[in-house]
Coordinates of C-alpha atoms in Angstrom, one line a residue:
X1 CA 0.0 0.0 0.0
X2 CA 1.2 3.5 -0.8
X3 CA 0.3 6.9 0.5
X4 CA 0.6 10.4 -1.3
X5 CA 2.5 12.9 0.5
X6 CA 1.0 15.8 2.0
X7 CA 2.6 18.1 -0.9
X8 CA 0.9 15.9 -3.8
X9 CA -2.5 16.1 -1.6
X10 CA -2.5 19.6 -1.6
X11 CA -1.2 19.9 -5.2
X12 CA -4.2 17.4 -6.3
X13 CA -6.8 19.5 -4.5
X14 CA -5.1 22.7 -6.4
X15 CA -5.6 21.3 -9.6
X16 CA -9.5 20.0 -8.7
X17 CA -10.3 23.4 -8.0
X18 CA -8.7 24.8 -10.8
X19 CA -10.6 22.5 -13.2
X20 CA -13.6 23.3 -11.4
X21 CA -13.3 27.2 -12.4
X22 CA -12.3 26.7 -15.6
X23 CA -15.6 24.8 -16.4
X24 CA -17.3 27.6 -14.7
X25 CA -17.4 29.9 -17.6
X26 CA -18.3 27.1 -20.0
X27 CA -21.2 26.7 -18.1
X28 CA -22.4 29.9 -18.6
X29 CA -21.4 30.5 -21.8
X30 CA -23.7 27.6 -22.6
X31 CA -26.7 28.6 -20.5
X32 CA -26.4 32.0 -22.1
X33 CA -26.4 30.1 -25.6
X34 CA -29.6 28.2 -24.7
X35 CA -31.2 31.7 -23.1
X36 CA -30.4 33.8 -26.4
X37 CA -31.6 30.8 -28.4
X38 CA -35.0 30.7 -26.6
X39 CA -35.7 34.5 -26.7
X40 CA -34.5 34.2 -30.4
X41 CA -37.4 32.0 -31.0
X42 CA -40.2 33.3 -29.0
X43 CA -39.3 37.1 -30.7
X44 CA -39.1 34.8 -34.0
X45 CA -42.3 33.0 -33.4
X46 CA -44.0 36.7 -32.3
X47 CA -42.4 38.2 -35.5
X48 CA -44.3 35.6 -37.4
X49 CA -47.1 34.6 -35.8
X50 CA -48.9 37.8 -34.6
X51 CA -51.7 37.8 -31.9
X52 CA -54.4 38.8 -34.3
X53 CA -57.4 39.3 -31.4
X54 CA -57.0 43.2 -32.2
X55 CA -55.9 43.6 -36.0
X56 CA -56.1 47.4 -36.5
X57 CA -53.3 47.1 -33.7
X58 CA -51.3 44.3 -35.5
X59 CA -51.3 44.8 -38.9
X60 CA -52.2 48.2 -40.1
X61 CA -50.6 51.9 -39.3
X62 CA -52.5 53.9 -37.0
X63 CA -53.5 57.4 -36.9
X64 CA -50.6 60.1 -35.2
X65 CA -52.2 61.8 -33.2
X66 CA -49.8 65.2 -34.1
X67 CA -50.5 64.5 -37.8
X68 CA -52.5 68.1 -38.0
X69 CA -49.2 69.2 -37.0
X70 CA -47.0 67.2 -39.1
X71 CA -46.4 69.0 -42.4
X72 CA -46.0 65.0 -43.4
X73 CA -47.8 62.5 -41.5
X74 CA -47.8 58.8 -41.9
X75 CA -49.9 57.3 -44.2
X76 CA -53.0 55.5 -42.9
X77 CA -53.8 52.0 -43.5
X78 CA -50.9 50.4 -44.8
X79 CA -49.8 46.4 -44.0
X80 CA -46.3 45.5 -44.6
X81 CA -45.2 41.4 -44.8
X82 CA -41.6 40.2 -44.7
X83 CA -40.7 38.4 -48.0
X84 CA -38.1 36.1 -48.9
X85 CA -34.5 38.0 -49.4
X86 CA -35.4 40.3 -46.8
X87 CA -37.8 42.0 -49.0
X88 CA -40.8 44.0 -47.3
X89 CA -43.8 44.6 -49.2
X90 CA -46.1 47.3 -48.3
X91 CA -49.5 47.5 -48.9
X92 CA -51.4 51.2 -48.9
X93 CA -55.3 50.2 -48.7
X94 CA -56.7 54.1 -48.9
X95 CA -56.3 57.1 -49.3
X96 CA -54.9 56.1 -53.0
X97 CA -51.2 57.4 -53.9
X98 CA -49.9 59.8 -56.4
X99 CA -48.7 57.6 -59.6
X100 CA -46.4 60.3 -60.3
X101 CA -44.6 61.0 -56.8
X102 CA -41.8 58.3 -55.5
X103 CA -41.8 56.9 -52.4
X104 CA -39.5 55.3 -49.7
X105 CA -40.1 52.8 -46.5
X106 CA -39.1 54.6 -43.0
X107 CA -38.0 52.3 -40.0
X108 CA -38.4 52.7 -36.5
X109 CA -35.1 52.9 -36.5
X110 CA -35.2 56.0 -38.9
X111 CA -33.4 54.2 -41.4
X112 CA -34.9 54.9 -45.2
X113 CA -34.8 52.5 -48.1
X114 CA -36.4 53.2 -51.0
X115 CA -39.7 51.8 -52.2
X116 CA -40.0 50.3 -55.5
X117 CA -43.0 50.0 -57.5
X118 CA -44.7 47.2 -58.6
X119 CA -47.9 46.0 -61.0
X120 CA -49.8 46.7 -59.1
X121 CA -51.0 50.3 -57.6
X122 CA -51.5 49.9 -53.9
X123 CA -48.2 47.8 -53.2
X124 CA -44.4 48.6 -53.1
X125 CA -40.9 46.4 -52.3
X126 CA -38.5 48.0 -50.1
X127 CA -35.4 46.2 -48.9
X128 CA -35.1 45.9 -44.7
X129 CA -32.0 47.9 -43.6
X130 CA -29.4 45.3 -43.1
X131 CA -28.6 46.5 -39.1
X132 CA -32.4 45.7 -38.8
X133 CA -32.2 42.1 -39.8
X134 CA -30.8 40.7 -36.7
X135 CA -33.0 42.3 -34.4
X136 CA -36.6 40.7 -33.3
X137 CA -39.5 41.2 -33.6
X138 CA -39.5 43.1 -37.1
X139 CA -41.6 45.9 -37.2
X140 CA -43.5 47.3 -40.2
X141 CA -41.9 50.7 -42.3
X142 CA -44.0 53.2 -42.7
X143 CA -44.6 54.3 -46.5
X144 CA -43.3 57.9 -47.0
X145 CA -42.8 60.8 -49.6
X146 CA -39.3 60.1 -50.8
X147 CA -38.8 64.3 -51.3
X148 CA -39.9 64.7 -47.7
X149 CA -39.6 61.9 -45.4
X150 CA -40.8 61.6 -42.2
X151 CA -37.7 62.1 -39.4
X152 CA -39.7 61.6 -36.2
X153 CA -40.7 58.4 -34.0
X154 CA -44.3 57.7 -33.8
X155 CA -44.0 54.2 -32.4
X156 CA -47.9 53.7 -32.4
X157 CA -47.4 53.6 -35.9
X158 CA -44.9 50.6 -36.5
X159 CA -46.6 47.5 -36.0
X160 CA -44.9 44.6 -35.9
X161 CA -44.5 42.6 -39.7
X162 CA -45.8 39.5 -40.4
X163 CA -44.1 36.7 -42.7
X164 CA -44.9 35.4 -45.8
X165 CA -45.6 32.0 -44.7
X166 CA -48.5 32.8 -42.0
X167 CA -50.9 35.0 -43.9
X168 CA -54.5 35.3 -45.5
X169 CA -53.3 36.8 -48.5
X170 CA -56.2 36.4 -51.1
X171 CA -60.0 36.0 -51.3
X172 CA -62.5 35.9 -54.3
X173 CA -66.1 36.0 -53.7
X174 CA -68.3 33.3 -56.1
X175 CA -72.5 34.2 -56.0
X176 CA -72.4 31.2 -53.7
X177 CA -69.4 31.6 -51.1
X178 CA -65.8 33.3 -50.8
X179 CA -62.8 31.8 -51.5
X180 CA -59.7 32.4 -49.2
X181 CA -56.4 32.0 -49.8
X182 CA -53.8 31.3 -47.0
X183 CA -50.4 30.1 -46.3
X184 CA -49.0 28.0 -43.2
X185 CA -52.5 26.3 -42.6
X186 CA -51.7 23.3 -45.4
X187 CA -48.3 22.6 -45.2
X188 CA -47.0 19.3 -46.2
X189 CA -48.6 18.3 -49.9
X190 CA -51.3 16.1 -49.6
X191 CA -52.1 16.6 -46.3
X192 CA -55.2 19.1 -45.7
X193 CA -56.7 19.9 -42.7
X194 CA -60.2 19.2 -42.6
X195 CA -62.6 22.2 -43.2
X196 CA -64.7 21.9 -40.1
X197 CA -61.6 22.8 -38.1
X198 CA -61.6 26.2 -39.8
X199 CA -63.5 29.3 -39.8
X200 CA -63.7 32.5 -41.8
X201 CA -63.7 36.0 -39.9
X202 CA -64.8 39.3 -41.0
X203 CA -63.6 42.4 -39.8
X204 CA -63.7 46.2 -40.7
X205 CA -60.0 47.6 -41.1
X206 CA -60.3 49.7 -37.7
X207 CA -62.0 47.0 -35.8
X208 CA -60.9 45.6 -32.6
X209 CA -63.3 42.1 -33.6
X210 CA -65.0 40.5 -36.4
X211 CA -68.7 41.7 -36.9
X212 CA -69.4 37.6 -38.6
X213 CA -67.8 34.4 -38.7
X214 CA -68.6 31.8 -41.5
X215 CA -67.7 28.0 -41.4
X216 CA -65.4 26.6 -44.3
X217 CA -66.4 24.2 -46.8
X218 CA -63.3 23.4 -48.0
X219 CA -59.9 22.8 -47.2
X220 CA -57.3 22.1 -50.0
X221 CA -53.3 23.4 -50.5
X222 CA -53.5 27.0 -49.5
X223 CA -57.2 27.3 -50.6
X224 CA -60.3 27.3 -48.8
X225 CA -64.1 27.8 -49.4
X226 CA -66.3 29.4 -46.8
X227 CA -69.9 31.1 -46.7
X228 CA -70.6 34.7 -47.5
X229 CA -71.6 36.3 -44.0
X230 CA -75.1 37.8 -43.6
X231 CA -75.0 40.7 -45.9
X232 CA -77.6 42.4 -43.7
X233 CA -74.9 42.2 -40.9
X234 CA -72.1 44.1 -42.9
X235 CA -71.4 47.3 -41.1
X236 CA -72.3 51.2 -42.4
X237 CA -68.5 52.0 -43.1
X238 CA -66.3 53.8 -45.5
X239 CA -63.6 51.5 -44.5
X240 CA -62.5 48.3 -46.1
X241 CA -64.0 44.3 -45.0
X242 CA -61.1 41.9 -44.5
X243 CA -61.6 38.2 -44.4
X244 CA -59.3 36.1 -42.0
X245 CA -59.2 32.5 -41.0
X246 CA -58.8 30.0 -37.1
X247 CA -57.8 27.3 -36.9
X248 CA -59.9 25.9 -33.5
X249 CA -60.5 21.9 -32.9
X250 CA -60.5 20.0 -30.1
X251 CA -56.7 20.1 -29.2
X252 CA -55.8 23.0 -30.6
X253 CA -57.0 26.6 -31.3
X254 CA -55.1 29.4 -33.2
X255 CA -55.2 33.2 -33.0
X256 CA -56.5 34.2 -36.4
X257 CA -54.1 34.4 -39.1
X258 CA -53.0 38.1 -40.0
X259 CA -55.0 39.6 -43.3
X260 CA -54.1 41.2 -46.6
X261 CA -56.9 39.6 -48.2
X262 CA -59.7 42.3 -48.9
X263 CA -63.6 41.0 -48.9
X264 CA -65.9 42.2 -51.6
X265 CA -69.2 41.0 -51.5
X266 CA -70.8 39.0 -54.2
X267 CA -72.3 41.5 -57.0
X268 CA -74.4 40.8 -59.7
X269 CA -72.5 39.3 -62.4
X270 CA -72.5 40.8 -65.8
X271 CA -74.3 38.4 -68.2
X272 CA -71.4 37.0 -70.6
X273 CA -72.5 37.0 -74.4
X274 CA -70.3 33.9 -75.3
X275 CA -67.5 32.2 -73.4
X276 CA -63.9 32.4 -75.2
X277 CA -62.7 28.6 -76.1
X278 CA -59.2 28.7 -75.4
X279 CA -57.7 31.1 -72.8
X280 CA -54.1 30.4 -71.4
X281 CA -52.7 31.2 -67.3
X282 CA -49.4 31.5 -66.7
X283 CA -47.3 33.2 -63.8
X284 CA -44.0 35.0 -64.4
X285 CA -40.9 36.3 -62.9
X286 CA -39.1 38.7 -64.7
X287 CA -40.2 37.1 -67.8
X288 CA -40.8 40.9 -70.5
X289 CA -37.9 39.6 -72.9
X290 CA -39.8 36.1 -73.0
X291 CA -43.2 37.5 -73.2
X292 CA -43.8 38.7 -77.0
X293 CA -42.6 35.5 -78.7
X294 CA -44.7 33.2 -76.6
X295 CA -48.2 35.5 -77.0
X296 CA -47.7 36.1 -80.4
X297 CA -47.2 32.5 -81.2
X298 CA -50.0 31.3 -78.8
X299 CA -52.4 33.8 -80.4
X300 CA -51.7 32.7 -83.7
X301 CA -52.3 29.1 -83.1
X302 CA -55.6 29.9 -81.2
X303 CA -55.8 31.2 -77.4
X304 CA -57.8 34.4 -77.2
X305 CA -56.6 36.0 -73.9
X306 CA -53.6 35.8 -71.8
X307 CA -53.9 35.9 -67.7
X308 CA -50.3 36.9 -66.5
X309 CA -50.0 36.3 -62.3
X310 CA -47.1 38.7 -61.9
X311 CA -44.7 36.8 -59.3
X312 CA -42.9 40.1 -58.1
X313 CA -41.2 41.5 -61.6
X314 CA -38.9 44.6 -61.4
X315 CA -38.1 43.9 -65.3
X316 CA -40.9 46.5 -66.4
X317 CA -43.2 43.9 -67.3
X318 CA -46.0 46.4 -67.4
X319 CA -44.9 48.2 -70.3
X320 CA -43.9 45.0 -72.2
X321 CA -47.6 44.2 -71.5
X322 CA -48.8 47.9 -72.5
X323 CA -47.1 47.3 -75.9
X324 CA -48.4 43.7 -76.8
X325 CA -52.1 45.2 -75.6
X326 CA -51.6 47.9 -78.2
X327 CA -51.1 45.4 -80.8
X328 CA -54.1 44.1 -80.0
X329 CA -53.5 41.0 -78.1
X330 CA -56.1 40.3 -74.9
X331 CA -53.8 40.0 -71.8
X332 CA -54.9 40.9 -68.4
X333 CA -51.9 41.2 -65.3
X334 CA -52.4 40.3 -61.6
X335 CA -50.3 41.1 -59.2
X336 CA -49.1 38.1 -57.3
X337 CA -46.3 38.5 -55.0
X338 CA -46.4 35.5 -53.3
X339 CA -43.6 33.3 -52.8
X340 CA -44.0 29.8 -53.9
X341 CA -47.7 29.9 -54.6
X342 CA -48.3 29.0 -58.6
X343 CA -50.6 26.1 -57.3
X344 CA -52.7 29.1 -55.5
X345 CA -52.3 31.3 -58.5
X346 CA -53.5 28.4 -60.8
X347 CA -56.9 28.0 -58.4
X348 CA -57.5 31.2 -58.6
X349 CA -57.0 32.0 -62.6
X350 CA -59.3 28.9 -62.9
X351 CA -62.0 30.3 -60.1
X352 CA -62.2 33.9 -61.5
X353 CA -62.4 33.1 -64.9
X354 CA -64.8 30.2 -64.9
X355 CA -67.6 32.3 -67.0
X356 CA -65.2 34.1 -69.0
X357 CA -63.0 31.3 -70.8
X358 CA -64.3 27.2 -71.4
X359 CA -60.7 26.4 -71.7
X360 CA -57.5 27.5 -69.9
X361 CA -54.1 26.2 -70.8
X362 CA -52.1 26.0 -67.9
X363 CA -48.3 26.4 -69.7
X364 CA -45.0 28.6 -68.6
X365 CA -43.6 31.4 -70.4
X366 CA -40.9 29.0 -71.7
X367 CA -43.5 26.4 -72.9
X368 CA -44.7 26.1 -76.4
X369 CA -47.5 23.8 -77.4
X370 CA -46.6 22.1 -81.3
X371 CA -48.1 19.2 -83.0
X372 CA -45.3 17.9 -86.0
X373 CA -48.4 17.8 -88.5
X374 CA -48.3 21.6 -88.6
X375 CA -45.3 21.0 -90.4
X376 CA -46.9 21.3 -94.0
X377 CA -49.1 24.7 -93.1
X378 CA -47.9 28.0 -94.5
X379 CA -49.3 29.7 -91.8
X380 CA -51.1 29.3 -89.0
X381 CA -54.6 29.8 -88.0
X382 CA -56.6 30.0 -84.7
X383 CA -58.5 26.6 -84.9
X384 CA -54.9 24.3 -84.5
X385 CA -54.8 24.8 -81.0
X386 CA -59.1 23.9 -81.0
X387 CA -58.0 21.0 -82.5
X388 CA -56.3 18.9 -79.3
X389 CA -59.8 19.2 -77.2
X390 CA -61.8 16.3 -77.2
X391 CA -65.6 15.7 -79.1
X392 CA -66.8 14.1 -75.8
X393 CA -68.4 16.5 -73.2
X394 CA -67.2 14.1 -70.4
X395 CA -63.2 14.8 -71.2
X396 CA -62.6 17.2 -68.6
X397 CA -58.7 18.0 -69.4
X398 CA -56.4 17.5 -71.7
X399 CA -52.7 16.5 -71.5
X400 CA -49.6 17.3 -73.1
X401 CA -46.0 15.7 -72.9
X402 CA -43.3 17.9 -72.8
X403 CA -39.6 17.6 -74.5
X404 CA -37.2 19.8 -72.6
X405 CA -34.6 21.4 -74.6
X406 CA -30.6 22.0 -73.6
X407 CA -28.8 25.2 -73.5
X408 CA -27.8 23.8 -77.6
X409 CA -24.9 25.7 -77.1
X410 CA -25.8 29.5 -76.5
X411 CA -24.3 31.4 -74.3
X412 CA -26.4 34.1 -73.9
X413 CA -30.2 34.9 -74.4
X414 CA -30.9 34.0 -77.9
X415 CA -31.7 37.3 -80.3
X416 CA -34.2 36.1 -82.1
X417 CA -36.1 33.6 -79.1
X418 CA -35.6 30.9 -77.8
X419 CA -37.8 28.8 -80.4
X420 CA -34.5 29.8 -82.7
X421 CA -32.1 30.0 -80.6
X422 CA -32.4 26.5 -78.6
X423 CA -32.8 23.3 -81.2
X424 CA -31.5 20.4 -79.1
X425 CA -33.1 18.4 -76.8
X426 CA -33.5 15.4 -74.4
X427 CA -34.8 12.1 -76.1
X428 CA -37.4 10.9 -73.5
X429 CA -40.9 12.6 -72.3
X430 CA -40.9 14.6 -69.3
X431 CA -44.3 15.0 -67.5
X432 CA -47.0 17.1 -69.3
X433 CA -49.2 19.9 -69.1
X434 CA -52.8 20.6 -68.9
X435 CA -55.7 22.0 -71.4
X436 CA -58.5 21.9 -68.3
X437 CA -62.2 22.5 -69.3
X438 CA -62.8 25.1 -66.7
X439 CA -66.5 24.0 -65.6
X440 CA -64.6 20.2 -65.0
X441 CA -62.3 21.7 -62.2
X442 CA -63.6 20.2 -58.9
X443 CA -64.8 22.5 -56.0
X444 CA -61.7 22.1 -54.0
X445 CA -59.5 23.6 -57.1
X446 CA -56.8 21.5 -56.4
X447 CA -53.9 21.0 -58.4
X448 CA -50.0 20.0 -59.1
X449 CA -49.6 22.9 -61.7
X450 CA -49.3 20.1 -64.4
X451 CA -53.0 19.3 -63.9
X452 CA -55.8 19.8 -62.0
X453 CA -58.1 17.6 -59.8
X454 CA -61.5 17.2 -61.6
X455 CA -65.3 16.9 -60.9
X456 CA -67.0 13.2 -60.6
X457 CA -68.2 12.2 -63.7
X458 CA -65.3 14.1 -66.1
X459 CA -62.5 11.9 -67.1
X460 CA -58.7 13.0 -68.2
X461 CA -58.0 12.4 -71.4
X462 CA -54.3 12.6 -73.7
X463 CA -52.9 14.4 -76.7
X464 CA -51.0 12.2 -78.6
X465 CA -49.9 13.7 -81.5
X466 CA -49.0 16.5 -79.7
X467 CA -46.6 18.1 -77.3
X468 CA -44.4 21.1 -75.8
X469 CA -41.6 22.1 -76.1
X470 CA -40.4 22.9 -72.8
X471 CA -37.2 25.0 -73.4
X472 CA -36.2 24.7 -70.0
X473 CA -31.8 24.5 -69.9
X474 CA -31.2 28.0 -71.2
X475 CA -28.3 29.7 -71.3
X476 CA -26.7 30.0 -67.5
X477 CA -27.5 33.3 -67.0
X478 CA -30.8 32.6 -67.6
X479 CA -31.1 29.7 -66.0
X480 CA -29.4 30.1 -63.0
X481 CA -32.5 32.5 -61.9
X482 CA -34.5 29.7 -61.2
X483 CA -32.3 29.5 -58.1
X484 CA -34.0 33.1 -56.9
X485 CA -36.7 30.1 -55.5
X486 CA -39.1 27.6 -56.5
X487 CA -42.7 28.4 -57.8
X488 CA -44.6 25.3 -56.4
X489 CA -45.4 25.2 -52.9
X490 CA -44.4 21.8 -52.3
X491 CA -41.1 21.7 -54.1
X492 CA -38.4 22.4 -52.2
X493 CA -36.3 25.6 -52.8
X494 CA -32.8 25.2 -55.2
X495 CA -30.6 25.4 -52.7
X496 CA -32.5 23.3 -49.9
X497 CA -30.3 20.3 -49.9
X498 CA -33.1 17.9 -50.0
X499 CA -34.4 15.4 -52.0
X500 CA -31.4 15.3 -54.5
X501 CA -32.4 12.6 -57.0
X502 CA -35.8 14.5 -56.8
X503 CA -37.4 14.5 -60.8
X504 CA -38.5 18.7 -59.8
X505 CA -33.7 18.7 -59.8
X506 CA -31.6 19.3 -62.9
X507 CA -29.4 16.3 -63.0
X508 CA -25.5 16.5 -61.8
X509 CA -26.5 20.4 -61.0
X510 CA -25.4 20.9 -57.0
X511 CA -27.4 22.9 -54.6
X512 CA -25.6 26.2 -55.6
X513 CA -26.3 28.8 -58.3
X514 CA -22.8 27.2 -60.1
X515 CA -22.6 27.0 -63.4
X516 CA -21.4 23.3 -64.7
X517 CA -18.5 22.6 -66.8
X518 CA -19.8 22.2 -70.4
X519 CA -23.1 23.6 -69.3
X520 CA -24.1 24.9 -72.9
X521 CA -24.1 21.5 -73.9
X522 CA -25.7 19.6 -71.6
X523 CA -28.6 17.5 -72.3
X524 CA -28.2 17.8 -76.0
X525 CA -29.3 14.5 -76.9
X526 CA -31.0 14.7 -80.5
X527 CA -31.7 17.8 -82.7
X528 CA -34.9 19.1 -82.8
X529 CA -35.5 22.2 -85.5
X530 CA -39.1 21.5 -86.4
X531 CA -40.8 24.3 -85.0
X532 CA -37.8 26.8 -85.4
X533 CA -38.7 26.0 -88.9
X534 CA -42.4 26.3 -89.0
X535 CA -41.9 29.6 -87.2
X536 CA -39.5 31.2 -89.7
X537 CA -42.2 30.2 -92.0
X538 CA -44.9 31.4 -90.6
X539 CA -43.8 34.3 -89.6
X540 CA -41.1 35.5 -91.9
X541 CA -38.5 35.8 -89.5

């Protein structure tokens, strides 16, 4: 047996202690990790999920009570949401803006970014100052006069934002009921929750509560069907009805989620003369260049009006649009910021134009419907395109398979189109889209962008001697957009490293906006320059 000395004893308990205090700040270190990361969450959650019990509080600027003062005041009645890329879009309900004067976004923080634009004339993009991004919550800009902006705190008027993914952001009234659209209610594709555990609230701008509530019908992807509230219960008021929606079961109940969406009652419809047979529905992103080589072609071939669901553009879409309209081509624009939402924009073009159009085509900017026994025609003429829908009355949509085509070389964005300018493409068949007899659509207006789900009774039928050509592998610069985000709600992002072998991914392309070796090459399996052909016929160019 062996015994320490008293020196080694007292050394040992030295260095026991010692250990002991240098865990000590480890310790805290870590709690103070695990605090910041709780607070972090709760503000986050706050931020994001806004208690909604008093929503002239929540969501919209309030009256300064200096304003008679104030050679300036803030504007009344705006409601600001935090977009992807840190972009804030502002909404100004009333008193309507000068076109003419620009405008910038004031923080609490006094800090001014300017406010740019968009389709549409009651909403404008600002960036969020970037020594605002890490604080929480986020709180709403007020919308100023760029030439005199606003210098002074009013902190009743900066309301905390809310997110893009917690929102009522659309409705559409039917004669029979109103149809809401909604994100973070529906969240996982193919799983809805029921309608009965949802209800629809109406509310006057200023109000502190609804005046009705309304159970849904219907619950499907970020739609949802309710009744119409008593009209004899709507409220004497200037100001504006918004529609919300709860989620309330027996294990769960939600604060209502926060409002853009705007309630008009139902009207007396105009009586139309005659439906249009052929209409087409697409949504964009910065898609002007695209734009006049796909309508003219389309219109040629047979579709009578264009619905455009504007995605955010800062490429001056409008007066791309303003042009083609003076050349006498039908084409409506709706401003649909929305991030990934072209299932919801897809319902909706399908539910407002139901009386206007028997037959929507469902196709993207870069998607051009062809049948090879055009080949022989000198020109075209409006009945081709009549000539894929079916004699039965019980087909209720139409498919198409698409051929993608490669970058073919290019380098840049073609001259003359991309019908000309990309002639390569894969062998095989990928997927399809949808001509969808618009009275077939079920109620629920549910659908996967490449088709919709349709009524009992219609039946789905195929094109054969048809199909698209989906010029889909541009040039890199062109094609290395699609990393801004994905359109579909369900499909997960670019650079969301998830489901790589997923059929929605560009084979051997990584999660990063990188461009390949040998990109403007890739996929060029077989030459393809049937339609660049009957175009340069056609057309003379």
């Amino acid at each position: 047996m062996s015994f320490s000395p008293p020196q080694e004893k007292e050394k040992d308990k030295k260095e026991r202690k010692m250990k002991k205090r240098s865990k000590a700040p480890l310790m805290a270190t870590l709690l103070s990790f695990f605090l910041l990361t709780f607070v972090f969450q709760f503000h986050h959650k706050l931020a994001t999920r806004i208690h909604f019990s008093d929503p002239s509080l929540s969501l919209f600027t309030q009256p300064n009570s200096n304003s008679d003062s104030n050679p300036n005041p803030p504007p009344q009645h705006t409601a600001s949401v935090l977009l992807q890329d840190w972009q804030v879009l502002v909404f100004q309900f009333y008193p309507s803006l000068e076109a003419s004067r620009r405008f910038s976004c004031l923080f609490r923080d006094n800090s001014v970014t300017p406010a740019r634009a968009t389709s549409s004339n009651d909403a404008f993009v600002c960036p969020m100052p970037r020594r605002l991004r890490i604080r929480r919550p986020f709180y709403s800009p007020l919308l100023v006069a760029s030439d005199n902006p606003v210098r002074k705190h009013y902190l009743n008027a900066f309301p905390l934002m809310v997110r893009w993914n917690w929102i009522v952001y659309e409705s559409l009234s039917t004669a029979d009921d109103v149809i809401v659209f909604a994100k973070g209610v529906n969240t996982k594709q193919g799983s809805n929750r029921p309608a009965s555990d949802l209800t629809c609230l109406f509310y006057l701008s200023d109000s502190r509560a609804p005046f009705y509530t309304t159970a849904a019908t219907s619950s499907s992807q970020e739609v949802f069907r309710c009744h119409h509230p008593d009209l004899n219960a709507l409220p004497e008021s200037t100001n504006q009805i918004f529609v919300s929606l709860r989620i309330s079961n027996s294990d769960y109940s939600s604060d209502p989620l926060p409002s853009v969406a705007i309630y008009t009652p139902p009207s007396a419809q105009a009586v139309v003369q005659q439906k249009m047979k052929i209409c087409a529905c697409t949504m964009v992103y910065n898609s002007a260049k695209f734009l006049p080589e796909w309508v003219r072609y389309h219109s040629a071939i047979g579709v009578e009006k264009f619905f455009l669901y504007d995605n955010g553009s800062d490429d001056r879409l409008n007066l791309t649009v303003n042009r083609l309209q003076s050349n006498r081509f039908d084409i409506s624009t709706r401003f649909w910021p929305w991030p990934k939402s072209q299932e919801a924009a897809f319902s909706h073009c399908a539910a407002i134009n139901r009386d206007r159009c028997e037959w929507m085509a469902f196709i993207d900017v870069d998607e051009f419907v062809y049948s090879p026994s055009w080949s022989n025609s000198t020109r075209p003429n409006r009945s081709m395109l009549g000539s894929f829908l079916p004699g039965q009355p019980r087909v209720g949509q139409v498919s198409i398979g698409c051929y993608d085509f490669s970058p073919s070389g290019q380098t840049s964005h073609p001259k003359n189109g991309v019908v000309k300018g990309y002639t390569c493409r894969r062998h095989a068949e990928e997927r399809h889209k949808s001509l969808v007899r618009l009275d077939a659509v079920d109620r629920s207006l549910v659908n996967s962008i490449h088709h919709f789900g349709l009524r009992d009774g219609y039946e789905w039928g195929k094109v054969e001697w048809a199909r698209i050509n989906h010029y889909k592998y541009q040039a890199w610069d062109e094609f290395k957009v699609k990393f801004r985000r994905r359109a579909s709600a369900f499909v997960p992002d670019w650079m969301d490293k998830v489901n790589p072998s997923s059929r929605d991914r560009t084979p051997g392309l990584g999660f990063e906006p990188v461009q390949p070796a040998g990109w403007a090459w890739k996929f060029c399996e077989t030459n393809d320059t049937r339609l660049r052909d009957l175009t340069s016929k056609w057309f003379h160019r």
